[in-house]
Amino acid sequence: MNHTPFGSHLLDDTLAVYLGPVLALLSALLRPAPLPDFKLNTTSALDICIQQLRVALEHPSNIAAISSAIHHLLFVLWTTSWDPATGANISDPTIQWLALRALRTDGSFDSPVNLTKPIAQLTYIIRLVFAGYIEDKVTTQDIPARDSLSTAWDEVAPFCIVGEECTFN
């Protein structure tokens, strides 16, 4: 039995260990389309978030603005209802990025065992983004904490439950 279930989340170096795939995903979203007929899928709301992050990055000393833009972009990305993948059609840009990451130079795909770590890292960050959203909702609402906590959880729950059609799953 683990008496400190969030203990691993509190370690000083935990976040740094899990950031790699998220930074690569953000880079892929920020990068202009490398091929004229390919780019990661986005929505108009996600395009706005990407543009807001680009603007925030023009002022590298404003860490709060950059952090806020990243959090908002990831929240929008991971709370969008993407169409389920069918065959080679993948609509979720996070899953598209994972597929591209697994693609080898010879056109074959990497072994699934080599994707376990980045998937685990992404799910950790998804949880962290949702926890940050819930904390922000609870601390900024002028309603009882219990009610705002329940409301905030209801907003993110469909996007972080195993078995549901979402990036987290």
mmCIF file with all atom_site columns, N, CA, C and O in Angstrom, residues 68-91:
data_model
loop_
_atom_site.group_PDB
_atom_site.id
_atom_site.type_symbol
_atom_site.label_atom_id
_atom_site.label_alt_id
_atom_site.label_comp_id
_atom_site.label_asym_id
_atom_site.label_entity_id
_atom_site.label_seq_id
_atom_site.pdbx_PDB_ins_code
_atom_site.Cartn_x
_atom_site.Cartn_y
_atom_site.Cartn_z
_atom_site.occupancy
_atom_site.B_iso_or_equiv
_atom_site.pdbx_formal_charge
_atom_site.auth_seq_id
_atom_site.auth_comp_id
_atom_site.auth_asym_id
_atom_site.auth_atom_id
_atom_site.pdbx_PDB_model_num
ATOM 1  N N  . SER A 1 68 ? 1.379   30.476 -19.057 1.00 0.00 ? 68 SER A N  1
ATOM 2  C CA . SER A 1 68 ? -0.074  30.536 -19.221 1.00 0.00 ? 68 SER A CA 1
ATOM 3  C C  . SER A 1 68 ? -0.481  30.110 -20.632 1.00 0.00 ? 68 SER A C  1
ATOM 4  O O  . SER A 1 68 ? -1.446  29.361 -20.811 1.00 0.00 ? 68 SER A O  1
ATOM 5  N N  . ALA A 1 69 ? 0.255   30.572 -21.641 1.00 0.00 ? 69 ALA A N  1
ATOM 6  C CA . ALA A 1 69 ? -0.058  30.218 -23.024 1.00 0.00 ? 69 ALA A CA 1
ATOM 7  C C  . ALA A 1 69 ? 0.128   28.723 -23.272 1.00 0.00 ? 69 ALA A C  1
ATOM 8  O O  . ALA A 1 69 ? -0.682  28.087 -23.950 1.00 0.00 ? 69 ALA A O  1
ATOM 9  N N  . ILE A 1 70 ? 1.195   28.156 -22.696 1.00 0.00 ? 70 ILE A N  1
ATOM 10 C CA . ILE A 1 70 ? 1.430   26.713 -22.848 1.00 0.00 ? 70 ILE A CA 1
ATOM 11 C C  . ILE A 1 70 ? 0.315   25.926 -22.173 1.00 0.00 ? 70 ILE A C  1
ATOM 12 O O  . ILE A 1 70 ? -0.238  24.988 -22.748 1.00 0.00 ? 70 ILE A O  1
ATOM 13 N N  . HIS A 1 71 ? -0.014  26.303 -20.950 1.00 0.00 ? 71 HIS A N  1
ATOM 14 C CA . HIS A 1 71 ? -1.062  25.594 -20.220 1.00 0.00 ? 71 HIS A CA 1
ATOM 15 C C  . HIS A 1 71 ? -2.388  25.658 -20.983 1.00 0.00 ? 71 HIS A C  1
ATOM 16 O O  . HIS A 1 71 ? -3.077  24.643 -21.134 1.00 0.00 ? 71 HIS A O  1
ATOM 17 N N  . HIS A 1 72 ? -2.735  26.845 -21.467 1.00 0.00 ? 72 HIS A N  1
ATOM 18 C CA . HIS A 1 72 ? -4.002  27.002 -22.194 1.00 0.00 ? 72 HIS A CA 1
ATOM 19 C C  . HIS A 1 72 ? -3.996  26.174 -23.482 1.00 0.00 ? 72 HIS A C  1
ATOM 20 O O  . HIS A 1 72 ? -4.982  25.505 -23.799 1.00 0.00 ? 72 HIS A O  1
ATOM 21 N N  . LEU A 1 73 ? -2.880  26.198 -24.216 1.00 0.00 ? 73 LEU A N  1
ATOM 22 C CA . LEU A 1 73 ? -2.782  25.416 -25.447 1.00 0.00 ? 73 LEU A CA 1
ATOM 23 C C  . LEU A 1 73 ? -2.958  23.927 -25.151 1.00 0.00 ? 73 LEU A C  1
ATOM 24 O O  . LEU A 1 73 ? -3.737  23.241 -25.819 1.00 0.00 ? 73 LEU A O  1
ATOM 25 N N  . LEU A 1 74 ? -2.244  23.423 -24.146 1.00 0.00 ? 74 LEU A N  1
ATOM 26 C CA . LEU A 1 74 ? -2.349  22.002 -23.810 1.00 0.00 ? 74 LEU A CA 1
ATOM 27 C C  . LEU A 1 74 ? -3.752  21.647 -23.332 1.00 0.00 ? 74 LEU A C  1
ATOM 28 O O  . LEU A 1 74 ? -4.284  20.581 -23.667 1.00 0.00 ? 74 LEU A O  1
ATOM 29 N N  . PHE A 1 75 ? -4.363  22.539 -22.562 1.00 0.00 ? 75 PHE A N  1
ATOM 30 C CA . PHE A 1 75 ? -5.723  22.283 -22.090 1.00 0.00 ? 75 PHE A CA 1
ATOM 31 C C  . PHE A 1 75 ? -6.686  22.189 -23.269 1.00 0.00 ? 75 PHE A C  1
ATOM 32 O O  . PHE A 1 75 ? -7.499  21.265 -23.357 1.00 0.00 ? 75 PHE A O  1
ATOM 33 N N  . VAL A 1 76 ? -6.600  23.119 -24.194 1.00 0.00 ? 76 VAL A N  1
ATOM 34 C CA . VAL A 1 76 ? -7.475  23.096 -25.376 1.00 0.00 ? 76 VAL A CA 1
ATOM 35 C C  . VAL A 1 76 ? -7.195  21.851 -26.211 1.00 0.00 ? 76 VAL A C  1
ATOM 36 O O  . VAL A 1 76 ? -8.123  21.164 -26.654 1.00 0.00 ? 76 VAL A O  1
ATOM 37 N N  . LEU A 1 77 ? -5.914  21.534 -26.413 1.00 0.00 ? 77 LEU A N  1
ATOM 38 C CA . LEU A 1 77 ? -5.530  20.359 -27.189 1.00 0.00 ? 77 LEU A CA 1
ATOM 39 C C  . LEU A 1 77 ? -6.132  19.088 -26.597 1.00 0.00 ? 77 LEU A C  1
ATOM 40 O O  . LEU A 1 77 ? -6.700  18.263 -27.314 1.00 0.00 ? 77 LEU A O  1
ATOM 41 N N  . TRP A 1 78 ? -6.007  18.939 -25.285 1.00 0.00 ? 78 TRP A N  1
ATOM 42 C CA . TRP A 1 78 ? -6.410  17.682 -24.653 1.00 0.00 ? 78 TRP A CA 1
ATOM 43 C C  . TRP A 1 78 ? -7.856  17.646 -24.197 1.00 0.00 ? 78 TRP A C  1
ATOM 44 O O  . TRP A 1 78 ? -8.312  16.629 -23.671 1.00 0.00 ? 78 TRP A O  1
ATOM 45 N N  . THR A 1 79 ? -8.603  18.728 -24.376 1.00 0.00 ? 79 THR A N  1
ATOM 46 C CA . THR A 1 79 ? -10.041 18.690 -24.080 1.00 0.00 ? 79 THR A CA 1
ATOM 47 C C  . THR A 1 79 ? -10.869 18.846 -25.359 1.00 0.00 ? 79 THR A C  1
ATOM 48 O O  . THR A 1 79 ? -12.066 19.074 -25.293 1.00 0.00 ? 79 THR A O  1
ATOM 49 N N  . THR A 1 80 ? -10.218 18.695 -26.486 1.00 0.00 ? 80 THR A N  1
ATOM 50 C CA . THR A 1 80 ? -10.940 18.693 -27.762 1.00 0.00 ? 80 THR A CA 1
ATOM 51 C C  . THR A 1 80 ? -11.392 17.276 -28.037 1.00 0.00 ? 80 THR A C  1
ATOM 52 O O  . THR A 1 80 ? -10.641 16.324 -27.828 1.00 0.00 ? 80 THR A O  1
ATOM 53 N N  . SER A 1 81 ? -12.610 17.137 -28.498 1.00 0.00 ? 81 SER A N  1
ATOM 54 C CA . SER A 1 81 ? -13.124 15.813 -28.872 1.00 0.00 ? 81 SER A CA 1
ATOM 55 C C  . SER A 1 81 ? -12.709 15.523 -30.311 1.00 0.00 ? 81 SER A C  1
ATOM 56 O O  . SER A 1 81 ? -13.339 16.003 -31.250 1.00 0.00 ? 81 SER A O  1
ATOM 57 N N  . TRP A 1 82 ? -11.621 14.772 -30.455 1.00 0.00 ? 82 TRP A N  1
ATOM 58 C CA . TRP A 1 82 ? -11.115 14.413 -31.780 1.00 0.00 ? 82 TRP A CA 1
ATOM 59 C C  . TRP A 1 82 ? -11.868 13.195 -32.290 1.00 0.00 ? 82 TRP A C  1
ATOM 60 O O  . TRP A 1 82 ? -12.283 12.346 -31.505 1.00 0.00 ? 82 TRP A O  1
ATOM 61 N N  . ASP A 1 83 ? -12.036 13.101 -33.597 1.00 0.00 ? 83 ASP A N  1
ATOM 62 C CA . ASP A 1 83 ? -12.672 11.917 -34.174 1.00 0.00 ? 83 ASP A CA 1
ATOM 63 C C  . ASP A 1 83 ? -11.811 10.696 -33.882 1.00 0.00 ? 83 ASP A C  1
ATOM 64 O O  . ASP A 1 83 ? -10.572 10.790 -33.912 1.00 0.00 ? 83 ASP A O  1
ATOM 65 N N  . PRO A 1 84 ? -12.442 9.550  -33.619 1.00 0.00 ? 84 PRO A N  1
ATOM 66 C CA . PRO A 1 84 ? -11.656 8.335  -33.362 1.00 0.00 ? 84 PRO A CA 1
ATOM 67 C C  . PRO A 1 84 ? -10.798 7.983  -34.581 1.00 0.00 ? 84 PRO A C  1
ATOM 68 O O  . PRO A 1 84 ? -11.200 8.224  -35.730 1.00 0.00 ? 84 PRO A O  1
ATOM 69 N N  . ALA A 1 85 ? -9.633  7.430  -34.330 1.00 0.00 ? 85 ALA A N  1
ATOM 70 C CA . ALA A 1 85 ? -8.748  7.007  -35.418 1.00 0.00 ? 85 ALA A CA 1
ATOM 71 C C  . ALA A 1 85 ? -9.370  5.830  -36.150 1.00 0.00 ? 85 ALA A C  1
ATOM 72 O O  . ALA A 1 85 ? -9.910  4.913  -35.533 1.00 0.00 ? 85 ALA A O  1
ATOM 73 N N  . THR A 1 86 ? -9.326  5.893  -37.468 1.00 0.00 ? 86 THR A N  1
ATOM 74 C CA . THR A 1 86 ? -9.809  4.788  -38.296 1.00 0.00 ? 86 THR A CA 1
ATOM 75 C C  . THR A 1 86 ? -8.751  4.488  -39.340 1.00 0.00 ? 86 THR A C  1
ATOM 76 O O  . THR A 1 86 ? -8.445  5.334  -40.182 1.00 0.00 ? 86 THR A O  1
ATOM 77 N N  . GLY A 1 87 ? -8.160  3.316  -39.256 1.00 0.00 ? 87 GLY A N  1
ATOM 78 C CA . GLY A 1 87 ? -7.102  2.956  -40.200 1.00 0.00 ? 87 GLY A CA 1
ATOM 79 C C  . GLY A 1 87 ? -5.934  3.918  -40.081 1.00 0.00 ? 87 GLY A C  1
ATOM 80 O O  . GLY A 1 87 ? -5.382  4.127  -39.017 1.00 0.00 ? 87 GLY A O  1
ATOM 81 N N  . ALA A 1 88 ? -5.580  4.546  -41.214 1.00 0.00 ? 88 ALA A N  1
ATOM 82 C CA . ALA A 1 88 ? -4.460  5.478  -41.235 1.00 0.00 ? 88 ALA A CA 1
ATOM 83 C C  . ALA A 1 88 ? -4.893  6.910  -40.922 1.00 0.00 ? 88 ALA A C  1
ATOM 84 O O  . ALA A 1 88 ? -4.061  7.804  -40.890 1.00 0.00 ? 88 ALA A O  1
ATOM 85 N N  . ASN A 1 89 ? -6.178  7.136  -40.701 1.00 0.00 ? 89 ASN A N  1
ATOM 86 C CA . ASN A 1 89 ? -6.673  8.483  -40.413 1.00 0.00 ? 89 ASN A CA 1
ATOM 87 C C  . ASN A 1 89 ? -6.666  8.741  -38.913 1.00 0.00 ? 89 ASN A C  1
ATOM 88 O O  . ASN A 1 89 ? -7.444  8.143  -38.167 1.00 0.00 ? 89 ASN A O  1
ATOM 89 N N  . ILE A 1 90 ? -5.795  9.633  -38.495 1.00 0.00 ? 90 ILE A N  1
ATOM 90 C CA . ILE A 1 90 ? -5.671  9.998  -37.076 1.00 0.00 ? 90 ILE A CA 1
ATOM 91 C C  . ILE A 1 90 ? -5.960  11.486 -36.980 1.00 0.00 ? 90 ILE A C  1
ATOM 92 O O  . ILE A 1 90 ? -5.256  12.293 -37.586 1.00 0.00 ? 90 ILE A O  1
ATOM 93 N N  . SER A 1 91 ? -6.982  11.864 -36.229 1.00 0.00 ? 91 SER A N  1
ATOM 94 C CA . SER A 1 91 ? -7.324  13.287 -36.151 1.00 0.00 ? 91 SER A CA 1
ATOM 95 C C  . SER A 1 91 ? -6.665  13.995 -34.966 1.00 0.00 ? 91 SER A C  1
ATOM 96 O O  . SER A 1 91 ? -6.417  15.189 -35.027 1.00 0.00 ? 91 SER A O  1
#
